[in-house]
Tab-separated table of C-alpha atoms in Angstrom:
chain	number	residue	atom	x	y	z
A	1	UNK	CA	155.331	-99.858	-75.413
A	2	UNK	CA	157.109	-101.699	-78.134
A	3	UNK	CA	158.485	-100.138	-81.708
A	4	UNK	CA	155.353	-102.081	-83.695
A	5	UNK	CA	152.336	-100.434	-81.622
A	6	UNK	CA	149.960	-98.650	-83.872
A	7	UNK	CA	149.115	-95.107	-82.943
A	8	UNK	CA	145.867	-95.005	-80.510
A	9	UNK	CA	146.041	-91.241	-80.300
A	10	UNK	CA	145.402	-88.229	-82.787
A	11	UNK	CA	146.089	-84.571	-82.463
A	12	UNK	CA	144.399	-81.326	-83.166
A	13	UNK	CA	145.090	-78.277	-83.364
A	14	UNK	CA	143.524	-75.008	-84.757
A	15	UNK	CA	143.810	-70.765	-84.560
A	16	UNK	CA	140.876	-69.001	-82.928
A	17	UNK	CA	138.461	-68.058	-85.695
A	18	UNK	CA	136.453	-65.162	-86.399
A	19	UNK	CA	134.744	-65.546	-89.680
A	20	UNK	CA	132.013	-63.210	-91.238
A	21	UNK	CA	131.370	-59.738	-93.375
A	22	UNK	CA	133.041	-56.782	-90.918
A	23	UNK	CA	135.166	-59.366	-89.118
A	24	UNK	CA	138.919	-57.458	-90.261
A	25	UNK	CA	137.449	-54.277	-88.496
A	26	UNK	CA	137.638	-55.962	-85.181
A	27	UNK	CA	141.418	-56.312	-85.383
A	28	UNK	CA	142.747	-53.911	-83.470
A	29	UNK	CA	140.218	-55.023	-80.669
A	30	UNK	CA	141.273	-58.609	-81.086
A	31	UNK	CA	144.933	-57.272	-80.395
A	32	UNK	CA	144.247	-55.368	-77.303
A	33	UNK	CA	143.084	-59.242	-76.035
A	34	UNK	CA	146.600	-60.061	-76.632
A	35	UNK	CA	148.072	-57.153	-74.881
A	36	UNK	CA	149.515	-55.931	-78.105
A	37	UNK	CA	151.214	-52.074	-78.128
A	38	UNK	CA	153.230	-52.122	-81.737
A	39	UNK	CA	152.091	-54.644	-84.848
A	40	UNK	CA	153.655	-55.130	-88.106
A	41	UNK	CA	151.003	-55.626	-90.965
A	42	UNK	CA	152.582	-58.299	-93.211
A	43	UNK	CA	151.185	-58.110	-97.222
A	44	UNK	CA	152.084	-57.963	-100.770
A	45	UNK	CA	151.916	-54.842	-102.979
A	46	UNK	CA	148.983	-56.008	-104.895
A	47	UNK	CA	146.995	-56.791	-101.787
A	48	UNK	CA	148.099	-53.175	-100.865
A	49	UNK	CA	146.710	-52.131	-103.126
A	50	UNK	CA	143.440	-52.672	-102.588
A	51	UNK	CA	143.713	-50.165	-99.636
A	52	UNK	CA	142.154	-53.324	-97.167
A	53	UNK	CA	145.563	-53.422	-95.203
A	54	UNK	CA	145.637	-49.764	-94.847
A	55	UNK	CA	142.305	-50.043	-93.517
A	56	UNK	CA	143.181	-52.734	-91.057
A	57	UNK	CA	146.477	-50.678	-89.920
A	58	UNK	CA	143.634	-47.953	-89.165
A	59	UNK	CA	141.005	-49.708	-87.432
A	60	UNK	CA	144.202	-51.053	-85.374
A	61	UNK	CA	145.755	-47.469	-84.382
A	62	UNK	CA	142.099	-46.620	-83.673
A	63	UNK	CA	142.639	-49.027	-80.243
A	64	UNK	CA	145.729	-46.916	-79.510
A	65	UNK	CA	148.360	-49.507	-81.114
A	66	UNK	CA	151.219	-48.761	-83.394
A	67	UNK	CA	151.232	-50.127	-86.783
A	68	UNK	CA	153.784	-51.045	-89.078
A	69	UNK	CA	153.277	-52.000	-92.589
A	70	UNK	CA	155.274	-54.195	-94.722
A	71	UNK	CA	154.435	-54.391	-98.468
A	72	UNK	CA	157.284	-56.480	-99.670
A	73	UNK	CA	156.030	-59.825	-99.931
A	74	UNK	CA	156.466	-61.785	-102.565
A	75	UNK	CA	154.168	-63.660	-104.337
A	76	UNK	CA	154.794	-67.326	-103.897
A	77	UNK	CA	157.786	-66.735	-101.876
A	78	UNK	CA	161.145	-67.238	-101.427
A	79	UNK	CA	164.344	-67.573	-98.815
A	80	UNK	CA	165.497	-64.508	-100.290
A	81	UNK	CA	161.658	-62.734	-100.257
A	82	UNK	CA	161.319	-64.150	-96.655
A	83	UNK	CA	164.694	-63.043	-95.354
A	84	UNK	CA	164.074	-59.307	-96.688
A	85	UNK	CA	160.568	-59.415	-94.485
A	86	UNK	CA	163.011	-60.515	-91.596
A	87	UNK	CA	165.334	-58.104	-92.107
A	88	UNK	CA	162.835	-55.622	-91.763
A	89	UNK	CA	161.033	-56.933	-89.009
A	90	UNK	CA	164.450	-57.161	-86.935
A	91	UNK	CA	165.417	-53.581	-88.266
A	92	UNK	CA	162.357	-51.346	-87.474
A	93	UNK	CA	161.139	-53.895	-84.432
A	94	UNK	CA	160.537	-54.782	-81.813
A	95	UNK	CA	156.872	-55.858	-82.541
A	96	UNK	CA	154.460	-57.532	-79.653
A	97	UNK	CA	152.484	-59.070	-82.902
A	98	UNK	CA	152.035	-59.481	-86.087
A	99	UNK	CA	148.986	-59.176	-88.732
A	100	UNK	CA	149.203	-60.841	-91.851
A	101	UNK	CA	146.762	-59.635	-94.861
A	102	UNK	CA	146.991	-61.685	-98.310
A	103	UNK	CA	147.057	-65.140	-99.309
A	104	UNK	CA	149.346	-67.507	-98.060
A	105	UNK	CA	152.183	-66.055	-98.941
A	106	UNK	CA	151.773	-62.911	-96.920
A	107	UNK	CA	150.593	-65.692	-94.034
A	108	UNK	CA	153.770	-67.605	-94.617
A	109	UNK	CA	156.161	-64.757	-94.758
A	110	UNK	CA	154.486	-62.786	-91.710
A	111	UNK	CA	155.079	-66.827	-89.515
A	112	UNK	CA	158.882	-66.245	-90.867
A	113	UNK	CA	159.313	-63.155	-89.458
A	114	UNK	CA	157.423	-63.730	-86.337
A	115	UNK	CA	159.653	-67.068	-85.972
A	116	UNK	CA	163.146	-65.152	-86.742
A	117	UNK	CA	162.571	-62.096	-84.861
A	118	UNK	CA	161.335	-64.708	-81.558
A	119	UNK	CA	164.381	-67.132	-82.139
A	120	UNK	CA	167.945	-66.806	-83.070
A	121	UNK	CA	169.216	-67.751	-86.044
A	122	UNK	CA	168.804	-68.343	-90.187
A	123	UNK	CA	165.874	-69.228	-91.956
A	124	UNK	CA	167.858	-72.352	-93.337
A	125	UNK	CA	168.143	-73.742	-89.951
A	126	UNK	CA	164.468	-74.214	-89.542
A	127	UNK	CA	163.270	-75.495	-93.033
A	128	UNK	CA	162.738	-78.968	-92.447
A	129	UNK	CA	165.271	-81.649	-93.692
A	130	UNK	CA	166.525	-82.827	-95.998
A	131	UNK	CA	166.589	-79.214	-97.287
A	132	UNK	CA	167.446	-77.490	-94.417
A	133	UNK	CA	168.286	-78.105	-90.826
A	134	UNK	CA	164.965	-78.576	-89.500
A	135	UNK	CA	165.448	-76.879	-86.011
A	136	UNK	CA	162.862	-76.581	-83.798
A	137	UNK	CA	162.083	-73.145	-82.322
A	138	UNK	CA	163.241	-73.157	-78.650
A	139	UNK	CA	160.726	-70.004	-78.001
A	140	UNK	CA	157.369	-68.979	-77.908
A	141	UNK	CA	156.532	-66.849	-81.408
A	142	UNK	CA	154.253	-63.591	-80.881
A	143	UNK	CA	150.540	-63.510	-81.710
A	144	UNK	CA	149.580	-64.142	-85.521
A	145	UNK	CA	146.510	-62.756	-86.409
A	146	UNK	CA	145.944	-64.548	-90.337
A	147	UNK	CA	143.334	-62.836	-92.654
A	148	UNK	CA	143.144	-64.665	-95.883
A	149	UNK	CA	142.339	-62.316	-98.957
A	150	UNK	CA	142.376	-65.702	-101.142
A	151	UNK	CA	140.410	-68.712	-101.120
A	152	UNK	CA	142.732	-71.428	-100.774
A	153	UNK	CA	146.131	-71.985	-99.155
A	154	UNK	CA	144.565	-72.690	-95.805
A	155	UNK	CA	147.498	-71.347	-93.962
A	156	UNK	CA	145.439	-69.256	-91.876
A	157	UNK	CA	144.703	-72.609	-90.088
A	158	UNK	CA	148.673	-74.131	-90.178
A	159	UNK	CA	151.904	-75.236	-88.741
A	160	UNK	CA	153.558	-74.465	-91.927
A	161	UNK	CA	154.962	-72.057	-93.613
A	162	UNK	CA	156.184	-73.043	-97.466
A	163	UNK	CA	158.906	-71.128	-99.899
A	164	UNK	CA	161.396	-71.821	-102.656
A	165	UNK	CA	164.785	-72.187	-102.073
A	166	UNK	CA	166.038	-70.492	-104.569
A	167	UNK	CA	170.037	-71.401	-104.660
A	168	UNK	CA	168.363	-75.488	-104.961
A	169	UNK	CA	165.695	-75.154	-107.010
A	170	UNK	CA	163.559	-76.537	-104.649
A	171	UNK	CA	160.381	-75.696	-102.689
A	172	UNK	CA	160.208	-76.675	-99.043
A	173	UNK	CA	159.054	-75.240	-95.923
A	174	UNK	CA	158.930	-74.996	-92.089
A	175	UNK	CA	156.917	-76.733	-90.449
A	176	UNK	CA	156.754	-76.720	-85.717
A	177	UNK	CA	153.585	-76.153	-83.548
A	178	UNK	CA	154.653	-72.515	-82.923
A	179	UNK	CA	153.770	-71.236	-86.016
A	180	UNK	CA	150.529	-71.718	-86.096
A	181	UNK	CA	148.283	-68.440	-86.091
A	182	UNK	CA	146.543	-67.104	-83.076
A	183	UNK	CA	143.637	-65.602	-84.806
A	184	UNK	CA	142.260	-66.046	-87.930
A	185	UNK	CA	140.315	-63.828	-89.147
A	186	UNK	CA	138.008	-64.595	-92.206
A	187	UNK	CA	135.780	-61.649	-94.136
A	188	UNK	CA	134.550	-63.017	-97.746
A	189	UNK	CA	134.716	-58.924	-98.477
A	190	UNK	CA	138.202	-59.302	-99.225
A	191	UNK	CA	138.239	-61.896	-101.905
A	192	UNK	CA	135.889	-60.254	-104.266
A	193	UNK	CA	138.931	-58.542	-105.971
A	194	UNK	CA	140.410	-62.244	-107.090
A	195	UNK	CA	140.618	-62.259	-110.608
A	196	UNK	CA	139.087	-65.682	-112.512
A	197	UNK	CA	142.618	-67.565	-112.084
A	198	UNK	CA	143.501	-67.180	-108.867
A	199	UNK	CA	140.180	-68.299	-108.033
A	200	UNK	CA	140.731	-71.412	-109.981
A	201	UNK	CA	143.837	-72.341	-108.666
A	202	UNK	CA	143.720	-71.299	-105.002
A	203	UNK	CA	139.863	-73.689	-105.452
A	204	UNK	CA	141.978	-76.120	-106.500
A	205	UNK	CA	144.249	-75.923	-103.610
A	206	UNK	CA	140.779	-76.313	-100.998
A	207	UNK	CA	140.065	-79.183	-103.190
A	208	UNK	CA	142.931	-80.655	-102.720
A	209	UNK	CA	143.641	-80.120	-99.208
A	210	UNK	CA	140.118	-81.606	-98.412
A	211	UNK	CA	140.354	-84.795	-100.467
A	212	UNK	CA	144.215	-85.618	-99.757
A	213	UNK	CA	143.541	-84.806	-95.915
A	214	UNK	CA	139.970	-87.618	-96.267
A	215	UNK	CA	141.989	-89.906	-97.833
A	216	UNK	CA	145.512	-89.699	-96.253
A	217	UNK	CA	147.040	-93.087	-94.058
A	218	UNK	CA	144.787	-93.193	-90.524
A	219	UNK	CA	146.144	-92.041	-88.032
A	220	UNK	CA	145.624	-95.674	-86.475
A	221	UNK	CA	147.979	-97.171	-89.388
A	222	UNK	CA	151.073	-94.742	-87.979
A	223	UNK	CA	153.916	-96.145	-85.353
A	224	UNK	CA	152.965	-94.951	-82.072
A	225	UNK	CA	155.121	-91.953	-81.173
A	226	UNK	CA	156.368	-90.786	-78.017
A	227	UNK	CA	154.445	-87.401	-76.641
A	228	UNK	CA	157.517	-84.943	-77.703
A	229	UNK	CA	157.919	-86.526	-81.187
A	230	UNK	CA	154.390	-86.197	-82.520
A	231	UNK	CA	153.748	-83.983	-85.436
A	232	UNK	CA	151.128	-81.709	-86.694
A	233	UNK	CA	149.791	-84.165	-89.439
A	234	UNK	CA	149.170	-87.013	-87.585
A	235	UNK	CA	147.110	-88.790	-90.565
A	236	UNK	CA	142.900	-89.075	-91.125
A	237	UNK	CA	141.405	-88.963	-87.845
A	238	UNK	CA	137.317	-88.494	-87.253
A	239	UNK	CA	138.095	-84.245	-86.794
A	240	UNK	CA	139.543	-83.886	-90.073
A	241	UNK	CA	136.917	-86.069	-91.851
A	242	UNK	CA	134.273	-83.922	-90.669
A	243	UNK	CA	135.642	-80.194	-91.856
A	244	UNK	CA	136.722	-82.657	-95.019
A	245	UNK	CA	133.758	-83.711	-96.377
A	246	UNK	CA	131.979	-80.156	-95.457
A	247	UNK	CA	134.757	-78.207	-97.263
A	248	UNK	CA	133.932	-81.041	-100.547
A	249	UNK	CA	130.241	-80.272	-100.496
A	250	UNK	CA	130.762	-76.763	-100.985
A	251	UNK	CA	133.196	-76.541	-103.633
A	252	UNK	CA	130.728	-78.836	-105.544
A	253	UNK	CA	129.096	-76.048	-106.496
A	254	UNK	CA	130.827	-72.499	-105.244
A	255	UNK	CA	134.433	-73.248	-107.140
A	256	UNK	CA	132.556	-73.093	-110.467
A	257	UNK	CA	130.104	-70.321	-109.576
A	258	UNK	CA	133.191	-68.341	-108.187
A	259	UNK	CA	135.150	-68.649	-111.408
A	260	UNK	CA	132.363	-67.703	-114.034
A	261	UNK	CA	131.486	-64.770	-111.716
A	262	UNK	CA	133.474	-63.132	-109.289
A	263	UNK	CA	130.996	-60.906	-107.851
A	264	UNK	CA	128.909	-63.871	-106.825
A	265	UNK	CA	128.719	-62.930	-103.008
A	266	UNK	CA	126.871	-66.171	-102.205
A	267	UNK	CA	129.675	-68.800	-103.544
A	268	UNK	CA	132.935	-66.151	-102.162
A	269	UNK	CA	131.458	-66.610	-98.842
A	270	UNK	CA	131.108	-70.341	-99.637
A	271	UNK	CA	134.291	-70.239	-101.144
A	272	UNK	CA	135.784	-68.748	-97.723
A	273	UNK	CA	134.359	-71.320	-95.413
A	274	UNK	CA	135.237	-74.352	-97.594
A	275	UNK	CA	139.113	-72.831	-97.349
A	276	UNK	CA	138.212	-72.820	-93.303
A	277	UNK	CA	137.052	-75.820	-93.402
A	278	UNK	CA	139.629	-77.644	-95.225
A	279	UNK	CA	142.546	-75.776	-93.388
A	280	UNK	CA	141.110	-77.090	-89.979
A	281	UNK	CA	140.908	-80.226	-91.510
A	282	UNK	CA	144.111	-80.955	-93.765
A	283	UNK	CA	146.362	-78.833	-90.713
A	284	UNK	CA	145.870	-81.598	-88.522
A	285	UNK	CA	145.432	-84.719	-90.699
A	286	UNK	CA	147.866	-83.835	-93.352
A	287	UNK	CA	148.249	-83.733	-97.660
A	288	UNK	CA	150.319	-86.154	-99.392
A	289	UNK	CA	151.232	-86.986	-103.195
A	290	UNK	CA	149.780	-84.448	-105.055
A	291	UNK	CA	151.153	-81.517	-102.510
A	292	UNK	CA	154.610	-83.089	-102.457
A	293	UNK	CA	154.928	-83.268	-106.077
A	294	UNK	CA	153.835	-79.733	-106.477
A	295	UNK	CA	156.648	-78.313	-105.115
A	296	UNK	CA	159.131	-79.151	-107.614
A	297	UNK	CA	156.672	-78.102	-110.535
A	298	UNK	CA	156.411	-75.081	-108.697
A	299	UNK	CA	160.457	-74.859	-107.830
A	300	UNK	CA	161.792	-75.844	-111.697
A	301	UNK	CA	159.649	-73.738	-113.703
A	302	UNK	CA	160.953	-72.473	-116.662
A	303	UNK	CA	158.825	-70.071	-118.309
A	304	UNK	CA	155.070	-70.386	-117.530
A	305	UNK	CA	153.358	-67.159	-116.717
A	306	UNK	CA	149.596	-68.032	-115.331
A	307	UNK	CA	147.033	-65.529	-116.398
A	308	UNK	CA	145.712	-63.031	-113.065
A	309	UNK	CA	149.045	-63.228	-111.556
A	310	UNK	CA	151.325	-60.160	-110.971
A	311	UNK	CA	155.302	-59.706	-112.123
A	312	UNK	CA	157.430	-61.108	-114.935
A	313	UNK	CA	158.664	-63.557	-113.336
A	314	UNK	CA	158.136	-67.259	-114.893
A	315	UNK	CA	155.918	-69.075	-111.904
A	316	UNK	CA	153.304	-72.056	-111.144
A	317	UNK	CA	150.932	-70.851	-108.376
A	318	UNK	CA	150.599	-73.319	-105.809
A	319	UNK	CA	147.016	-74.751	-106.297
A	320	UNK	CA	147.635	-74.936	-109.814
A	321	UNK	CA	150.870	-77.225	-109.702
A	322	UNK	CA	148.823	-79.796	-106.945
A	323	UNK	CA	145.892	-79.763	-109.267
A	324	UNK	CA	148.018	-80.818	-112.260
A	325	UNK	CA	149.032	-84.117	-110.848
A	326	UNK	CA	145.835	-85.235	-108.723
A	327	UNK	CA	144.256	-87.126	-110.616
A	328	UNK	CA	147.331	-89.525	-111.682
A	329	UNK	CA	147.921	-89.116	-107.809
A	330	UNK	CA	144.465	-90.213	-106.796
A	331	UNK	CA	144.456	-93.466	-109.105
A	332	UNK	CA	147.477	-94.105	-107.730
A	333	UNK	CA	146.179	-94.208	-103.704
A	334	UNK	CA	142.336	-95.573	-105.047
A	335	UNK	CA	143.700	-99.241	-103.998
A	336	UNK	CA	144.628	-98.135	-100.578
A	337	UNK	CA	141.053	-96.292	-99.617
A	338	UNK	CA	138.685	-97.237	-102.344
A	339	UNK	CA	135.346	-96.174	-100.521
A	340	UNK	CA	137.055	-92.769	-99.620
A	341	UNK	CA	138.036	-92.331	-102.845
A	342	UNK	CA	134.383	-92.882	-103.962
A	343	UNK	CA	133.165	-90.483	-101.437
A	344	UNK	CA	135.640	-87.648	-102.295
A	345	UNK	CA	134.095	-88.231	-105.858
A	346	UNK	CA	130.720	-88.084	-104.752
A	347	UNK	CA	130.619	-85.713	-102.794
A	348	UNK	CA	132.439	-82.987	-105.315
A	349	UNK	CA	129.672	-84.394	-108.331
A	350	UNK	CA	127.274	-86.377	-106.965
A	351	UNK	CA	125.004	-86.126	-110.563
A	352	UNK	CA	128.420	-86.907	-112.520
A	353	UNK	CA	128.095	-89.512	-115.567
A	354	UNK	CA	130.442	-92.241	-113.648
A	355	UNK	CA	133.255	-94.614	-115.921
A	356	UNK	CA	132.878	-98.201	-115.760
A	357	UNK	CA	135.893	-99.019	-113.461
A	358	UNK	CA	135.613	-97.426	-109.963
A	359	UNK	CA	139.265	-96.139	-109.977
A	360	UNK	CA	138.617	-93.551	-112.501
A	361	UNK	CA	135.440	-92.038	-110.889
A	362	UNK	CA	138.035	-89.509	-108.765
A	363	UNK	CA	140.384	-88.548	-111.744
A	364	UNK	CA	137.612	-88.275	-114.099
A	365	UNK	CA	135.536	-85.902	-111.478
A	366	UNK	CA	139.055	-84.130	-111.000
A	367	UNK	CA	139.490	-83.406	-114.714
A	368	UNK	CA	135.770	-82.587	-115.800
A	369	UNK	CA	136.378	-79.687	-112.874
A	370	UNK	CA	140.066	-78.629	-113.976
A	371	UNK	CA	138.513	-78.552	-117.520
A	372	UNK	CA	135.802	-76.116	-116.761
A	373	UNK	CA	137.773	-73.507	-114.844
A	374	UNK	CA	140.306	-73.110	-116.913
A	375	UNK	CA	143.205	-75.435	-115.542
A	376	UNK	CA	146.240	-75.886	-117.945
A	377	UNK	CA	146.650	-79.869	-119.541
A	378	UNK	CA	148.544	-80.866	-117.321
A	379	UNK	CA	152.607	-80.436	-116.656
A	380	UNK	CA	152.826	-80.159	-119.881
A	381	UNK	CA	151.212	-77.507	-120.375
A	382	UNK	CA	153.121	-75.409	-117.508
A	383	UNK	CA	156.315	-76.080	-119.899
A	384	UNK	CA	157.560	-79.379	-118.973
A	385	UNK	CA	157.942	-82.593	-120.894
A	386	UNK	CA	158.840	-86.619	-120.086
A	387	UNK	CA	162.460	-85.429	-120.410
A	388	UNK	CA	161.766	-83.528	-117.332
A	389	UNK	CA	160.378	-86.317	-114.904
A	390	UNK	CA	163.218	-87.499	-113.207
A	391	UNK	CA	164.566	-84.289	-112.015
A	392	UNK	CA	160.706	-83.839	-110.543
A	393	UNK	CA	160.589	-87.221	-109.204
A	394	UNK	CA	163.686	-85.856	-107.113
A	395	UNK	CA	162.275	-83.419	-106.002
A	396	UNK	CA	159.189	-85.247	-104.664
A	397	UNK	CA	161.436	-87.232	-103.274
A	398	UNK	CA	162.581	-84.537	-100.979
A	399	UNK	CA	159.236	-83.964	-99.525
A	400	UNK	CA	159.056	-86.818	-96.980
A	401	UNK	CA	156.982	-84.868	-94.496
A	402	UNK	CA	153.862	-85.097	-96.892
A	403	UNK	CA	154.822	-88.356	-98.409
A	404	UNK	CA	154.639	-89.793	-94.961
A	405	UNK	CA	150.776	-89.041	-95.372
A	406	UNK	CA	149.994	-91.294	-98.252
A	407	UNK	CA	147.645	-94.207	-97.628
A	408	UNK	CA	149.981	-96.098	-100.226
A	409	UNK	CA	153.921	-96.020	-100.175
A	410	UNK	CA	155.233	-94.158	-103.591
A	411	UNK	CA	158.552	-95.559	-104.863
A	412	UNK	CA	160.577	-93.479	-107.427
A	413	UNK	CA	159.232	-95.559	-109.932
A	414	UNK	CA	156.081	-94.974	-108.749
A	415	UNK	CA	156.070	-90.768	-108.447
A	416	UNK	CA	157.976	-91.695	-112.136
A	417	UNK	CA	154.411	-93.336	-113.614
A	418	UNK	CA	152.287	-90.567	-111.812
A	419	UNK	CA	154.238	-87.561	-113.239
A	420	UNK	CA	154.506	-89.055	-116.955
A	421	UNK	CA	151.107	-89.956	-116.833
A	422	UNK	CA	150.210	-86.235	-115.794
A	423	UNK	CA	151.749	-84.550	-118.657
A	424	UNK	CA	148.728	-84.591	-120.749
A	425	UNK	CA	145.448	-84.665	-118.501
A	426	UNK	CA	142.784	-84.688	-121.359
């Protein structure tokens, strides 16, 4: 096998699913599958809130098993957040599992704890580099049972668990095989409560992850690795395309039906299978330019406070800051995949009034959506300005993992164009 052999092999991985109306009340018999005695139920306090996590802890103790609850999770969360989860997991543990109940950052801070209270040391030593030291876990994690109460992140379904590093300014994450959930479990009941922005943005996230996983590099185009050094997003592959395109063909019409009216049982439970669908898909094949240039919107905000979300704390929720540079992002990769480009396109508004030149059809699909669900205009309108661009190209820069993933190599100058030409979308 020489260095210049193209990949002939693609990966995939995914949780066992449960999906459907009553699924979270079979918890605590999924658990007694894994031999579980004592759980910790991972959420936020607004999720709490709701009394569903209460709920599961009962159903649970109704199987005879002892459970835990942590509350402390912070929204879009952080290496200080995370390491206060850990602390508590290692202080009132031993646990034999752990049950996560929110969006993904409960999901992401419940794989931290289950990774730190399996494995020795900091939570630095496993973000992935350049950030962090990117170890690998040398141990088996516990079981993860995942139940999303948000449409949208998709962790549920991943390797990877993302938060801010708050001492760089930075967003990163972990990313290793082992932290993939066991279970996920999926009941549309508990998304009703999303309020009309969180639905938009965590939407826009599905979006996202479907049409950056559909038009990603192949998997074919990659070096061919060695067995031990393959990684989770191995790059489009037939799998992904297929959950992909479903995930698209939803959203067409349940993201804006979800937004105008949140009590619309018919497009939550579409809602909740296109996230399925486009965590299955985008966990294996991977994201690329618009993901890795969210992070630093996310991880330099000044002073934006989105509508729907709790604290006072200035933040850009996730889907939001990948939405805001998409559609710069997708002209940018149109030359590299044109007829996947087109599809993505058609499939999301397949009655839309098309532009003349085929490598506007995505962007203009992308901002006709943003548009109607109540999106901010771009960057700049989540407080940052051309003077700004450089310090967000470097942090794009930092996110080689997903950059890896574009069909089209970004330069500096390139991420540059794509970020100034996102500060206005409209």
């Amino acid at each position: 096998m020489t260095a210049t052999e193209h990949e002939t092999v693609f990966t995939y991985g995914a949780p066992a699913l449960k999906y459907g109306t009553g699924a979270s009340d079979e918890i605590g018999y999924d658990l007694t599958q894994y031999g579980a005695h004592r759980v910790l139920v991972v959420t936020d306090p607004q999720v709490a809130a709701t009394g569903w996590p209460q709920r599961i802890a009962d159903g649970i103790a109704g199987y005879g098993i002892q459970a835990e609850i942590f509350d402390g999770v912070h929204v879009e969360p952080t290496d200080v957040s995370m390491q206060k989860a850990v602390d508590f997991a290692r202080g009132t543990g031993p646990y034999d599992a752990f049950v996560a109940v929110g969006g993904g950052s409960a999901i992401d801070t419940a794989k931290a704890a289950n990774l730190l209270t399996s494995n020795d040391g900091d939570l630095m030593d496993y973000v992935n580099a350049p950030v962090g030291g990117g170890r690998a876990p040398a141990r088996p994690l516990k079981p993860l049972v995942a139940v999303p109460t948000t449409t949208g992140t998709g962790s549920e379904s991943t390797t990877v668990c993302v938060l801010d590093v708050l001492s760089l300014r930075v967003k990163s994450g972990i990313s290793h095989l082992r932290l993939r959930p066991t279970l996920a479990v999926v009941d549309p009941r508990l998304t009703v409560s999303q309020p009309p922005a969180v639905t938009a943005a965590s939407g826009m996230d599905i979006l996202c992850h479907a049409a950056e996983s559909y038009t990603a590099k192949p998997y074919t185009e990659f070096e061919r690795k060695r067995p031990e050094l393959r990684v989770p997003y191995c790059g489009a592959n037939p799998l992904a395309d297929m959950f992909a395109e479903q995930s698209l063909r939803l959203l067409s019409w349940a993201l804006p039906a979800a937004v105008r009216d949140g009590s619309d049982v018919k497009a939550r439970e579409a809602m909740a299978l296109a996230a399925t669908f486009a965590g299955l898909g985008f966990g294996n094949a991977g994201v690329h330019i618009p993901h890795a240039n969210a992070y630093p919107i996310a991880g330099q905000v000044r002073d934006f406070h989105p509508d729907g979300y709790p604290g006072e704390e200035p933040m850009v929720p996730h889907g939001m800051a990948v939405s805001l540079t998409a559609p710069a992002a997708f002209r940018f990769t149109f030359d590299a995949a044109p007829d996947r480009h087109l599809r993505v396109a058609r499939l999301l508004a397949p009655d839309f009034e098309w532009p003349g030149d085929f490598a506007d059809h995505l962007p203009a699909v992308l901002i006709d959506l943003v548009r109607q669900i109540g999106i901010p205009d771009g960057i700049g309108a989540v407080g940052y300005t051309e003077s700004d661009v450089d310090s967000l190209v470097e942090g794009t820069l930092k996110q080689q993992r997903l950059l890896a993933t574009a069909p089209r190599e970004a330069s500096a100058d390139d991420l540059s164009e794509i970020l100034r030409g996102s500060v206005s979308l409209w």
